[in-house]
GROMACS .gro file of C-alpha atoms in nm:
model
  411
    1UNK     CA    1   0.000   0.000   0.000
    2UNK     CA    2   0.141   0.338  -0.102
    3UNK     CA    3  -0.002   0.636   0.078
    4UNK     CA    4   0.068   0.895   0.341
    5UNK     CA    5  -0.140   1.085   0.591
    6UNK     CA    6  -0.110   1.446   0.701
    7UNK     CA    7  -0.254   1.517   1.044
    8UNK     CA    8  -0.319   1.846   1.216
    9UNK     CA    9  -0.516   2.003   1.496
   10UNK     CA   10  -0.544   2.349   1.642
   11UNK     CA   11  -0.241   2.269   1.856
   12UNK     CA   12  -0.025   2.142   1.572
   13UNK     CA   13   0.115   2.285   1.251
   14UNK     CA   14  -0.147   2.313   0.977
   15UNK     CA   15  -0.118   2.285   0.604
   16UNK     CA   16  -0.194   2.595   0.399
   17UNK     CA   17  -0.547   2.477   0.336
   18UNK     CA   18  -0.606   2.397   0.702
   19UNK     CA   19  -0.460   2.733   0.806
   20UNK     CA   20  -0.710   2.905   0.579
   21UNK     CA   21  -0.990   2.703   0.745
   22UNK     CA   22  -0.883   2.840   1.083
   23UNK     CA   23  -0.842   3.197   0.961
   24UNK     CA   24  -1.177   3.207   0.782
   25UNK     CA   25  -1.377   3.055   1.063
   26UNK     CA   26  -1.252   3.285   1.336
   27UNK     CA   27  -1.296   3.585   1.109
   28UNK     CA   28  -1.644   3.536   0.967
   29UNK     CA   29  -1.849   3.306   1.187
   30UNK     CA   30  -1.978   3.354   1.544
   31UNK     CA   31  -1.761   3.213   1.823
   32UNK     CA   32  -2.045   3.025   1.983
   33UNK     CA   33  -2.134   2.671   1.886
   34UNK     CA   34  -2.499   2.569   1.871
   35UNK     CA   35  -2.636   2.347   2.147
   36UNK     CA   36  -2.347   2.434   2.378
   37UNK     CA   37  -2.095   2.226   2.187
   38UNK     CA   38  -1.724   2.273   2.247
   39UNK     CA   39  -1.599   2.435   1.927
   40UNK     CA   40  -1.290   2.609   2.061
   41UNK     CA   41  -1.051   2.313   2.057
   42UNK     CA   42  -1.070   2.123   1.728
   43UNK     CA   43  -1.380   2.242   1.545
   44UNK     CA   44  -1.185   2.469   1.309
   45UNK     CA   45  -0.923   2.226   1.193
   46UNK     CA   46  -0.937   1.933   0.960
   47UNK     CA   47  -0.699   1.652   0.886
   48UNK     CA   48  -0.613   1.533   0.539
   49UNK     CA   49  -0.560   1.185   0.399
   50UNK     CA   50  -0.364   1.167   0.073
   51UNK     CA   51  -0.339   0.858  -0.144
   52UNK     CA   52  -0.008   0.833  -0.330
   53UNK     CA   53   0.010   0.690  -0.682
   54UNK     CA   54   0.185   0.362  -0.742
   55UNK     CA   55   0.557   0.384  -0.829
   56UNK     CA   56   0.622   0.483  -1.189
   57UNK     CA   57   0.283   0.642  -1.251
   58UNK     CA   58   0.276   1.007  -1.355
   59UNK     CA   59  -0.004   1.186  -1.173
   60UNK     CA   60  -0.079   1.545  -1.067
   61UNK     CA   61  -0.013   1.657  -0.708
   62UNK     CA   62  -0.218   1.462  -0.448
   63UNK     CA   63  -0.451   1.751  -0.365
   64UNK     CA   64  -0.575   1.750  -0.726
   65UNK     CA   65  -0.606   1.373  -0.749
   66UNK     CA   66  -0.738   1.208  -0.436
   67UNK     CA   67  -0.790   1.400  -0.117
   68UNK     CA   68  -0.995   1.293   0.182
   69UNK     CA   69  -1.051   1.537   0.470
   70UNK     CA   70  -1.179   1.446   0.816
   71UNK     CA   71  -1.329   1.716   1.040
   72UNK     CA   72  -1.366   1.701   1.421
   73UNK     CA   73  -1.741   1.762   1.433
   74UNK     CA   74  -1.881   1.413   1.413
   75UNK     CA   75  -1.544   1.279   1.290
   76UNK     CA   76  -1.707   1.343   0.955
   77UNK     CA   77  -1.566   1.305   0.604
   78UNK     CA   78  -1.556   1.665   0.483
   79UNK     CA   79  -1.425   1.595   0.133
   80UNK     CA   80  -1.365   1.296  -0.095
   81UNK     CA   81  -1.194   1.415  -0.413
   82UNK     CA   82  -1.135   1.168  -0.696
   83UNK     CA   83  -0.956   1.291  -1.008
   84UNK     CA   84  -1.044   1.652  -0.928
   85UNK     CA   85  -1.413   1.581  -0.854
   86UNK     CA   86  -1.555   1.593  -0.501
   87UNK     CA   87  -1.804   1.307  -0.473
   88UNK     CA   88  -1.993   1.389  -0.152
   89UNK     CA   89  -2.195   1.680  -0.014
   90UNK     CA   90  -1.994   1.912   0.210
   91UNK     CA   91  -1.910   2.274   0.297
   92UNK     CA   92  -1.613   2.492   0.198
   93UNK     CA   93  -1.479   2.507   0.558
   94UNK     CA   94  -1.507   2.268   0.856
   95UNK     CA   95  -1.638   2.547   1.079
   96UNK     CA   96  -1.957   2.568   0.870
   97UNK     CA   97  -2.077   2.222   0.972
   98UNK     CA   98  -2.201   2.315   1.323
   99UNK     CA   99  -2.426   2.592   1.193
  100UNK     CA  100  -2.533   2.463   0.850
  101UNK     CA  101  -2.542   2.083   0.853
  102UNK     CA  102  -2.911   2.010   0.912
  103UNK     CA  103  -2.900   1.723   0.656
  104UNK     CA  104  -2.627   1.539   0.857
  105UNK     CA  105  -2.379   1.550   0.564
  106UNK     CA  106  -2.110   1.283   0.632
  107UNK     CA  107  -2.159   1.279   1.011
  108UNK     CA  108  -2.075   0.979   1.228
  109UNK     CA  109  -2.424   0.897   1.355
  110UNK     CA  110  -2.485   0.765   1.708
  111UNK     CA  111  -2.563   0.663   1.972
  112UNK     CA  112  -2.827   0.493   1.755
  113UNK     CA  113  -2.860   0.568   1.384
  114UNK     CA  114  -3.194   0.602   1.208
  115UNK     CA  115  -3.526   0.606   1.394
  116UNK     CA  116  -3.638   0.479   1.734
  117UNK     CA  117  -4.016   0.466   1.746
  118UNK     CA  118  -4.188   0.682   2.003
  119UNK     CA  119  -3.848   0.813   2.116
  120UNK     CA  120  -3.839   0.539   2.376
  121UNK     CA  121  -3.595   0.251   2.437
  122UNK     CA  122  -3.807  -0.017   2.597
  123UNK     CA  123  -3.705  -0.285   2.843
  124UNK     CA  124  -3.344  -0.185   2.907
  125UNK     CA  125  -3.206  -0.253   3.255
  126UNK     CA  126  -3.560  -0.351   3.353
  127UNK     CA  127  -3.715  -0.016   3.253
  128UNK     CA  128  -3.810   0.208   2.962
  129UNK     CA  129  -3.595   0.510   2.872
  130UNK     CA  130  -3.753   0.823   2.717
  131UNK     CA  131  -3.520   0.960   2.451
  132UNK     CA  132  -3.479   1.293   2.279
  133UNK     CA  133  -3.757   1.330   2.020
  134UNK     CA  134  -3.638   1.528   1.717
  135UNK     CA  135  -3.855   1.393   1.433
  136UNK     CA  136  -4.216   1.407   1.541
  137UNK     CA  137  -4.248   1.138   1.806
  138UNK     CA  138  -3.931   0.958   1.696
  139UNK     CA  139  -3.571   0.981   1.806
  140UNK     CA  140  -3.372   1.024   1.483
  141UNK     CA  141  -2.994   0.977   1.451
  142UNK     CA  142  -2.924   0.990   1.823
  143UNK     CA  143  -3.153   1.280   1.914
  144UNK     CA  144  -3.133   1.658   1.899
  145UNK     CA  145  -2.757   1.661   1.952
  146UNK     CA  146  -2.638   1.318   1.841
  147UNK     CA  147  -2.277   1.212   1.797
  148UNK     CA  148  -2.262   1.373   1.454
  149UNK     CA  149  -2.310   1.715   1.620
  150UNK     CA  150  -2.043   1.656   1.886
  151UNK     CA  151  -1.673   1.738   1.873
  152UNK     CA  152  -1.460   1.424   1.859
  153UNK     CA  153  -1.105   1.394   1.987
  154UNK     CA  154  -0.838   1.342   1.725
  155UNK     CA  155  -0.682   1.271   1.498
  156UNK     CA  156  -0.441   1.029   1.657
  157UNK     CA  157  -0.188   0.885   1.416
  158UNK     CA  158  -0.178   0.512   1.466
  159UNK     CA  159  -0.176   0.177   1.288
  160UNK     CA  160  -0.472  -0.052   1.235
  161UNK     CA  161  -0.435  -0.407   1.107
  162UNK     CA  162  -0.083  -0.320   0.996
  163UNK     CA  163  -0.184  -0.006   0.805
  164UNK     CA  164  -0.142   0.360   0.893
  165UNK     CA  165  -0.467   0.504   1.023
  166UNK     CA  166  -0.637   0.796   1.191
  167UNK     CA  167  -0.819   0.731   1.518
  168UNK     CA  168  -1.099   0.958   1.643
  169UNK     CA  169  -1.278   0.906   1.977
  170UNK     CA  170  -1.583   1.037   2.158
  171UNK     CA  171  -1.707   0.964   2.511
  172UNK     CA  172  -2.085   0.976   2.542
  173UNK     CA  173  -2.195   1.023   2.905
  174UNK     CA  174  -2.476   0.841   3.082
  175UNK     CA  175  -2.808   1.010   3.003
  176UNK     CA  176  -2.695   1.193   2.689
  177UNK     CA  177  -3.008   1.239   2.476
  178UNK     CA  178  -3.174   0.996   2.719
  179UNK     CA  179  -2.952   0.693   2.645
  180UNK     CA  180  -2.828   0.500   2.950
  181UNK     CA  181  -2.464   0.429   3.032
  182UNK     CA  182  -2.134   0.597   2.954
  183UNK     CA  183  -1.973   0.460   2.637
  184UNK     CA  184  -1.662   0.535   2.437
  185UNK     CA  185  -1.686   0.539   2.058
  186UNK     CA  186  -1.389   0.497   1.825
  187UNK     CA  187  -1.357   0.531   1.449
  188UNK     CA  188  -1.046   0.443   1.250
  189UNK     CA  189  -1.000   0.572   0.896
  190UNK     CA  190  -0.753   0.407   0.659
  191UNK     CA  191  -0.694   0.481   0.294
  192UNK     CA  192  -0.532   0.274   0.021
  193UNK     CA  193  -0.443   0.348  -0.340
  194UNK     CA  194  -0.564   0.079  -0.582
  195UNK     CA  195  -0.364   0.118  -0.906
  196UNK     CA  196  -0.507  -0.203  -1.055
  197UNK     CA  197  -0.869  -0.093  -1.008
  198UNK     CA  198  -0.863   0.211  -1.237
  199UNK     CA  199  -0.743   0.568  -1.271
  200UNK     CA  200  -0.728   0.758  -0.939
  201UNK     CA  201  -0.863   0.447  -0.763
  202UNK     CA  202  -0.878   0.474  -0.385
  203UNK     CA  203  -1.031   0.278  -0.098
  204UNK     CA  204  -1.142   0.440   0.228
  205UNK     CA  205  -1.222   0.214   0.523
  206UNK     CA  206  -1.417   0.331   0.827
  207UNK     CA  207  -1.408   0.097   1.127
  208UNK     CA  208  -1.632   0.158   1.428
  209UNK     CA  209  -1.605   0.030   1.783
  210UNK     CA  210  -1.806   0.114   2.098
  211UNK     CA  211  -1.780  -0.018   2.453
  212UNK     CA  212  -1.931   0.070   2.790
  213UNK     CA  213  -1.681   0.251   3.011
  214UNK     CA  214  -1.913   0.356   3.294
  215UNK     CA  215  -2.074   0.159   3.577
  216UNK     CA  216  -2.413   0.329   3.578
  217UNK     CA  217  -2.606   0.046   3.409
  218UNK     CA  218  -2.558  -0.306   3.276
  219UNK     CA  219  -2.674  -0.250   2.920
  220UNK     CA  220  -2.746   0.012   2.655
  221UNK     CA  221  -2.806   0.027   2.279
  222UNK     CA  222  -2.566   0.128   2.001
  223UNK     CA  223  -2.586   0.146   1.620
  224UNK     CA  224  -2.328   0.362   1.439
  225UNK     CA  225  -2.301   0.468   1.075
  226UNK     CA  226  -2.176   0.742   0.845
  227UNK     CA  227  -2.433   0.969   0.683
  228UNK     CA  228  -2.251   1.080   0.367
  229UNK     CA  229  -2.457   1.200   0.070
  230UNK     CA  230  -2.278   1.081  -0.244
  231UNK     CA  231  -2.291   1.222  -0.595
  232UNK     CA  232  -1.997   1.124  -0.820
  233UNK     CA  233  -2.127   1.338  -1.107
  234UNK     CA  234  -2.052   1.705  -1.176
  235UNK     CA  235  -2.424   1.790  -1.172
  236UNK     CA  236  -2.610   1.953  -0.881
  237UNK     CA  237  -2.856   1.661  -0.865
  238UNK     CA  238  -2.849   1.283  -0.905
  239UNK     CA  239  -3.035   1.304  -1.237
  240UNK     CA  240  -2.867   1.063  -1.480
  241UNK     CA  241  -2.680   0.871  -1.210
  242UNK     CA  242  -2.668   0.494  -1.261
  243UNK     CA  243  -2.734   0.287  -0.948
  244UNK     CA  244  -2.669  -0.085  -0.906
  245UNK     CA  245  -2.829  -0.232  -0.590
  246UNK     CA  246  -2.696  -0.552  -0.435
  247UNK     CA  247  -3.044  -0.597  -0.287
  248UNK     CA  248  -3.384  -0.434  -0.335
  249UNK     CA  249  -3.538  -0.598  -0.027
  250UNK     CA  250  -3.644  -0.342   0.233
  251UNK     CA  251  -3.834  -0.284   0.557
  252UNK     CA  252  -4.184  -0.147   0.487
  253UNK     CA  253  -4.279   0.124   0.736
  254UNK     CA  254  -4.590   0.272   0.896
  255UNK     CA  255  -4.702   0.636   0.887
  256UNK     CA  256  -4.434   0.727   1.143
  257UNK     CA  257  -4.155   0.567   0.933
  258UNK     CA  258  -4.117   0.275   1.178
  259UNK     CA  259  -4.084  -0.078   1.031
  260UNK     CA  260  -4.390  -0.301   1.038
  261UNK     CA  261  -4.173  -0.615   1.067
  262UNK     CA  262  -4.197  -0.752   0.713
  263UNK     CA  263  -3.919  -0.768   0.453
  264UNK     CA  264  -4.030  -0.713   0.092
  265UNK     CA  265  -3.884  -0.602  -0.244
  266UNK     CA  266  -3.901  -0.225  -0.283
  267UNK     CA  267  -4.162  -0.140  -0.550
  268UNK     CA  268  -4.023   0.031  -0.859
  269UNK     CA  269  -3.655  -0.051  -0.803
  270UNK     CA  270  -3.466  -0.260  -1.057
  271UNK     CA  271  -3.236  -0.532  -0.932
  272UNK     CA  272  -3.052  -0.676  -0.770
  273UNK     CA  273  -2.734  -0.641  -0.976
  274UNK     CA  274  -2.899  -0.435  -1.251
  275UNK     CA  275  -2.800  -0.086  -1.368
  276UNK     CA  276  -3.086   0.157  -1.302
  277UNK     CA  277  -3.070   0.517  -1.426
  278UNK     CA  278  -3.219   0.776  -1.192
  279UNK     CA  279  -3.418   1.042  -1.376
  280UNK     CA  280  -3.600   1.354  -1.261
  281UNK     CA  281  -3.783   1.284  -0.936
  282UNK     CA  282  -3.777   0.906  -0.969
  283UNK     CA  283  -3.729   0.689  -0.784
  284UNK     CA  284  -3.795   0.839  -0.441
  285UNK     CA  285  -3.648   0.617  -0.168
  286UNK     CA  286  -3.599   0.669   0.205
  287UNK     CA  287  -3.597   0.315   0.338
  288UNK     CA  288  -3.379   0.054   0.502
  289UNK     CA  289  -3.258  -0.197   0.246
  290UNK     CA  290  -3.189  -0.546   0.382
  291UNK     CA  291  -2.875  -0.738   0.282
  292UNK     CA  292  -2.911  -1.015   0.543
  293UNK     CA  293  -3.262  -1.131   0.630
  294UNK     CA  294  -3.172  -1.357   0.923
  295UNK     CA  295  -3.160  -1.102   1.204
  296UNK     CA  296  -3.080  -1.370   1.461
  297UNK     CA  297  -2.747  -1.438   1.282
  298UNK     CA  298  -2.627  -1.076   1.301
  299UNK     CA  299  -2.378  -1.033   1.589
  300UNK     CA  300  -2.323  -0.717   1.791
  301UNK     CA  301  -1.974  -0.696   1.641
  302UNK     CA  302  -1.997  -0.762   1.267
  303UNK     CA  303  -1.629  -0.705   1.186
  304UNK     CA  304  -1.554  -1.077   1.162
  305UNK     CA  305  -1.806  -1.110   0.880
  306UNK     CA  306  -1.713  -1.085   0.514
  307UNK     CA  307  -1.741  -0.746   0.350
  308UNK     CA  308  -2.051  -0.738   0.124
  309UNK     CA  309  -2.124  -0.496  -0.158
  310UNK     CA  310  -2.430  -0.282  -0.087
  311UNK     CA  311  -2.460  -0.048  -0.383
  312UNK     CA  312  -2.257   0.094  -0.673
  313UNK     CA  313  -2.300   0.445  -0.817
  314UNK     CA  314  -2.184   0.534  -1.169
  315UNK     CA  315  -2.163   0.885  -1.314
  316UNK     CA  316  -2.151   0.886  -1.697
  317UNK     CA  317  -2.039   1.250  -1.718
  318UNK     CA  318  -1.729   1.216  -1.495
  319UNK     CA  319  -1.660   0.845  -1.545
  320UNK     CA  320  -1.636   0.804  -1.167
  321UNK     CA  321  -1.774   0.494  -0.998
  322UNK     CA  322  -1.825   0.441  -0.625
  323UNK     CA  323  -1.877   0.103  -0.465
  324UNK     CA  324  -1.993   0.085  -0.103
  325UNK     CA  325  -1.943  -0.235   0.094
  326UNK     CA  326  -1.987  -0.323   0.460
  327UNK     CA  327  -2.001  -0.594   0.721
  328UNK     CA  328  -2.344  -0.458   0.817
  329UNK     CA  329  -2.672  -0.641   0.744
  330UNK     CA  330  -2.858  -0.340   0.604
  331UNK     CA  331  -2.829   0.014   0.471
  332UNK     CA  332  -3.057   0.316   0.465
  333UNK     CA  333  -3.090   0.453   0.112
  334UNK     CA  334  -3.221   0.810   0.086
  335UNK     CA  335  -3.251   1.008  -0.236
  336UNK     CA  336  -3.236   1.342  -0.054
  337UNK     CA  337  -3.575   1.495  -0.132
  338UNK     CA  338  -3.574   1.697   0.190
  339UNK     CA  339  -3.237   1.866   0.137
  340UNK     CA  340  -3.232   2.246   0.129
  341UNK     CA  341  -2.900   2.421   0.202
  342UNK     CA  342  -2.827   2.782   0.110
  343UNK     CA  343  -2.504   2.891  -0.055
  344UNK     CA  344  -2.213   2.946   0.184
  345UNK     CA  345  -1.890   3.142   0.177
  346UNK     CA  346  -1.573   2.969   0.281
  347UNK     CA  347  -1.215   2.913   0.188
  348UNK     CA  348  -1.065   2.890  -0.158
  349UNK     CA  349  -1.121   2.534  -0.279
  350UNK     CA  350  -0.823   2.303  -0.329
  351UNK     CA  351  -0.637   2.356  -0.659
  352UNK     CA  352  -0.710   2.137  -0.957
  353UNK     CA  353  -1.083   2.088  -0.914
  354UNK     CA  354  -1.277   2.022  -1.232
  355UNK     CA  355  -1.542   2.256  -1.369
  356UNK     CA  356  -1.898   2.183  -1.267
  357UNK     CA  357  -2.071   2.132  -0.936
  358UNK     CA  358  -1.839   2.033  -0.649
  359UNK     CA  359  -2.126   1.959  -0.406
  360UNK     CA  360  -2.064   2.242  -0.162
  361UNK     CA  361  -1.684   2.253  -0.176
  362UNK     CA  362  -1.716   2.581  -0.370
  363UNK     CA  363  -2.003   2.701  -0.151
  364UNK     CA  364  -2.279   2.590  -0.389
  365UNK     CA  365  -2.641   2.580  -0.264
  366UNK     CA  366  -2.801   2.237  -0.238
  367UNK     CA  367  -3.159   2.137  -0.309
  368UNK     CA  368  -3.366   1.818  -0.329
  369UNK     CA  369  -3.190   1.512  -0.472
  370UNK     CA  370  -2.845   1.672  -0.458
  371UNK     CA  371  -2.699   1.342  -0.341
  372UNK     CA  372  -2.782   0.994  -0.215
  373UNK     CA  373  -2.736   0.913   0.153
  374UNK     CA  374  -2.613   0.555   0.187
  375UNK     CA  375  -2.587   0.448   0.550
  376UNK     CA  376  -2.455   0.095   0.628
  377UNK     CA  377  -2.647  -0.005   0.939
  378UNK     CA  378  -2.850  -0.241   1.153
  379UNK     CA  379  -3.226  -0.274   1.115
  380UNK     CA  380  -3.438   0.029   1.208
  381UNK     CA  381  -3.589   0.044   1.561
  382UNK     CA  382  -3.401  -0.271   1.662
  383UNK     CA  383  -3.417  -0.194   2.031
  384UNK     CA  384  -3.796  -0.221   2.036
  385UNK     CA  385  -3.823  -0.550   1.849
  386UNK     CA  386  -3.717  -0.853   2.056
  387UNK     CA  387  -3.632  -1.055   1.744
  388UNK     CA  388  -3.392  -0.782   1.621
  389UNK     CA  389  -3.253  -0.620   1.933
  390UNK     CA  390  -2.956  -0.857   1.975
  391UNK     CA  391  -2.772  -0.670   1.698
  392UNK     CA  392  -2.777  -0.341   1.897
  393UNK     CA  393  -2.785  -0.446   2.264
  394UNK     CA  394  -2.449  -0.358   2.423
  395UNK     CA  395  -2.379  -0.512   2.762
  396UNK     CA  396  -2.097  -0.433   3.000
  397UNK     CA  397  -1.781  -0.613   2.889
  398UNK     CA  398  -1.899  -0.656   2.529
  399UNK     CA  399  -1.786  -0.468   2.216
  400UNK     CA  400  -1.997  -0.321   1.937
  401UNK     CA  401  -1.819  -0.312   1.601
  402UNK     CA  402  -1.868  -0.267   1.228
  403UNK     CA  403  -1.670  -0.177   0.918
  404UNK     CA  404  -1.759  -0.002   0.594
  405UNK     CA  405  -1.562   0.049   0.274
  406UNK     CA  406  -1.585   0.318   0.006
  407UNK     CA  407  -1.402   0.234  -0.317
  408UNK     CA  408  -1.391   0.500  -0.590
  409UNK     CA  409  -1.223   0.506  -0.929
  410UNK     CA  410  -1.241   0.678  -1.265
  411UNK     CA  411  -1.303   0.485  -1.585
   0.00000   0.00000   0.00000
């Protein structure tokens, strides 16, 4: 593997781009984080992962080829540039995420991703726990101030499975957003150049781990994911994008978006393993797609399971393809109809970007269907279904774990 990683924080030397992040944020934006979050330590820095080309290949400088930035709020992926094209929704400076990121762009979602019906975790430690309700009567993505809105500690330069990696951590106290028990969450990011896969080919791995570190209770619930909205095209919407699903089975939901318990093919989707071109407003999807239908076989820590492809996106205009794989049994697929983000002003974008829409990296506004949120995950509302809850029930002494992979290349 040929690659290197540049790390920085507000207490370390920054690259030119990171220095401009710091300068812009303290100049133009208020010095108060929403929801009382600590923004004065790391919220204005970002760290950069660069993938090096294989020996003997002539390529432009790394910042114009493949650049992946990680920001401290939510340990989120703030850019993913492939061959000069940013392929996910973002903002032109890390400091804009706390005040502008209502759609959860690229956040690490926790303590529990997706929806918990009635904002209540039932029958934990012999009682029911009322949770923060932030979507009608539901608790969505960990509540009003979930992990994606919190400042994570990092990056720590380390190794993981023999590879160089970045480690980010967050300690969630007992009672945060109503969830019982103090837990520590960890996410490792590793990146690898894949010269045999295609031009500018790169693989980003995100590995998650959570354990109880407090003694307040004997059990809690955990389900972590990343909430990136992907669009590998240079267009402001997903119109014309080709999508290849590994499964079209999904969880039908009731009027409150909570699963009814059945698993059925999603009406109107083509697949599995068929190229489907998205056009105009069709299809509209905001559902949990099921890769593994035997919930009883899904362990709390899925990292020992084989990586499975979930979905592949293909952009005819840029030639970029993105394949998302995971050890997880399901993934939420959302075509972004509810997205509405105004234009922002930030730093000068990295050099070498292509013409066309860069999905917020140049401060562009975003509207409906600007990108597709693909969230490797457990089933929705697991905690409140006895037949599913084993995949999210974290007991003292146990470890929650999962791993997801994002492989991008240019044809």
